[in-house]
XYZ file of C-alpha atoms in Angstrom:
173
model
C -0.277 0.057 0.084
C 1.343 3.216 -0.745
C 0.109 6.443 1.445
C 0.369 9.951 0.426
C -0.365 13.121 2.203
C -1.046 16.505 1.253
C -2.503 19.994 2.186
C -5.586 21.515 0.276
C -6.860 24.768 1.086
C -9.851 25.138 2.211
C -10.412 28.246 0.201
C -12.141 27.282 -2.965
C -9.864 30.201 -4.885
C -6.468 29.530 -4.474
C -4.591 28.504 -7.579
C -0.722 27.752 -6.059
C 0.770 24.503 -5.935
C 0.859 22.355 -3.908
C 3.271 19.085 -2.766
C 2.288 15.915 -2.075
C 4.435 13.527 -0.450
C 4.657 9.860 0.234
C 6.633 8.516 3.150
C 7.060 12.284 3.795
C 9.087 13.082 1.016
C 8.195 15.415 -1.668
C 6.990 13.272 -4.876
C 4.896 15.810 -6.861
C 2.760 18.161 -7.057
C -0.768 19.339 -7.785
C -2.601 22.817 -8.704
C -6.162 24.124 -9.357
C -5.450 25.979 -13.138
C -7.660 28.295 -15.437
C -7.098 27.522 -19.244
C -6.881 31.722 -19.669
C -7.938 34.296 -17.257
C -11.112 35.621 -18.785
C -12.696 31.909 -17.111
C -10.558 32.849 -13.731
C -12.367 35.977 -13.518
C -16.167 34.510 -14.259
C -15.100 31.114 -11.855
C -15.313 34.202 -8.934
C -18.510 35.677 -9.813
C -19.944 31.780 -9.879
C -18.183 31.739 -6.081
C -15.019 29.537 -7.730
C -17.849 26.387 -8.701
C -17.418 26.514 -11.805
C -14.518 26.110 -13.933
C -12.790 23.221 -11.614
C -9.381 21.453 -13.363
C -7.239 19.941 -11.220
C -3.729 19.046 -12.402
C -1.708 16.538 -10.877
C 1.702 14.620 -10.954
C 3.649 12.369 -9.327
C 7.495 11.741 -10.196
C 7.173 8.381 -12.797
C 3.938 9.791 -13.925
C 2.321 11.352 -16.777
C 0.086 14.324 -15.772
C -3.086 14.253 -14.562
C -6.146 16.105 -14.755
C -9.921 16.543 -13.420
C -11.889 18.374 -15.442
C -15.673 19.462 -13.751
C -17.837 19.439 -16.940
C -21.698 20.941 -17.194
C -23.839 20.469 -20.149
C -27.290 20.611 -20.451
C -28.309 21.141 -16.929
C -25.718 17.958 -15.686
C -21.845 17.776 -14.098
C -20.154 15.209 -14.226
C -15.644 15.040 -14.436
C -13.625 13.800 -16.973
C -10.010 12.329 -15.599
C -7.445 12.083 -18.027
C -3.848 11.171 -18.488
C -1.913 11.070 -20.960
C -2.048 8.622 -23.549
C -5.029 7.010 -22.031
C -8.844 7.024 -22.599
C -10.912 9.862 -20.538
C -12.279 8.805 -17.234
C -15.898 10.067 -16.987
C -17.165 10.914 -13.594
C -20.771 10.657 -12.571
C -22.903 11.160 -9.828
C -25.129 7.640 -8.296
C -27.640 8.636 -6.319
C -27.270 12.093 -6.817
C -30.227 13.596 -4.865
C -28.173 12.434 -1.716
C -26.915 14.368 -0.239
C -22.901 12.998 -0.626
C -23.819 10.962 -3.582
C -21.525 8.047 -5.113
C -19.630 8.413 -8.449
C -19.128 5.920 -10.713
C -15.519 6.376 -12.576
C -15.648 4.965 -15.658
C -14.285 4.649 -19.674
C -14.787 1.426 -21.819
C -12.718 -0.604 -20.396
C -12.816 -0.076 -16.543
C -15.976 0.909 -13.741
C -14.672 1.647 -10.607
C -17.047 3.366 -7.525
C -16.103 6.405 -5.462
C -18.171 5.808 -1.882
C -18.154 9.500 -0.882
C -18.652 9.718 3.252
C -17.727 13.808 4.074
C -17.387 12.272 8.166
C -14.011 9.427 7.515
C -12.579 7.460 5.088
C -14.477 7.746 1.158
C -13.459 4.888 -0.543
C -12.495 3.207 -4.138
C -14.146 0.367 -5.158
C -13.246 -2.268 -8.714
C -15.345 -5.342 -8.769
C -16.827 -4.705 -5.689
C -13.204 -4.834 -3.864
C -11.841 -1.845 -1.619
C -8.681 -0.513 -3.781
C -7.935 3.226 -2.308
C -9.857 5.264 0.258
C -8.755 9.489 0.398
C -10.091 11.527 3.932
C -9.926 14.884 4.477
C -9.909 16.445 7.190
C -10.576 20.072 8.056
C -8.550 22.131 10.485
C -10.267 25.760 11.129
C -7.254 27.322 13.068
C -5.399 26.590 9.361
C -8.302 26.585 7.486
C -6.674 23.383 5.384
C -7.834 20.013 4.526
C -5.369 17.772 5.863
C -5.660 15.017 3.133
C -4.704 11.514 3.067
C -5.092 8.772 0.303
C -3.783 5.088 0.686
C -3.442 3.026 -2.415
C -4.044 -0.984 -2.722
C -1.058 -2.709 -4.602
C -4.427 -3.910 -6.646
C -5.570 -0.965 -7.313
C -6.428 -0.326 -11.501
C -5.071 2.964 -11.762
C -1.545 2.540 -12.024
C -0.979 6.474 -11.730
C -2.427 7.777 -8.413
C -1.920 11.162 -9.721
C -4.944 10.115 -11.916
C -6.734 9.429 -8.083
C -5.364 12.540 -6.420
C -6.751 14.629 -9.031
C -10.461 13.191 -9.095
C -10.164 13.142 -5.231
C -9.426 17.004 -5.165
C -12.167 18.509 -8.012
C -14.666 16.726 -6.219
C -13.092 17.586 -2.359
C -15.634 20.149 -2.465
C -19.129 18.654 -3.579
C -21.866 19.815 -1.685
C -20.020 22.803 -0.228
């Protein structure tokens, strides 16, 4: 099992690059990015919740991105890494306060069972393959995030799970 830890600002508008650690060694970075200044300005007027794109990179792996997409009244996310088919992340039970998410491409499907109070779990073929939690510290106004990935996880790039986890962190906020 690999364990990744990082801090996330509780402020949605932050676009600073943040470090990712594994065994207390810096192994990568992630960042909220905008493709242009106009999108950043428009997003500010929409409480920083419309244009969400997280790029993450872990040493030895290609860059991974997760982007929020809103089309015809539906919200979903696209996660991608270089040279691989993209994953669509869609709500399952969207009427629930904290919905689960299905992560799929044409070859495989994984579920993310969200839990605001403890560990959210990634399952593949009904087996837990990863889990993450984000604990908010009111003094520092940051989330301390831990992502644990089992060896049999079908996603070999940890940056992909980090970008997905960070993009959906504020669902329901």
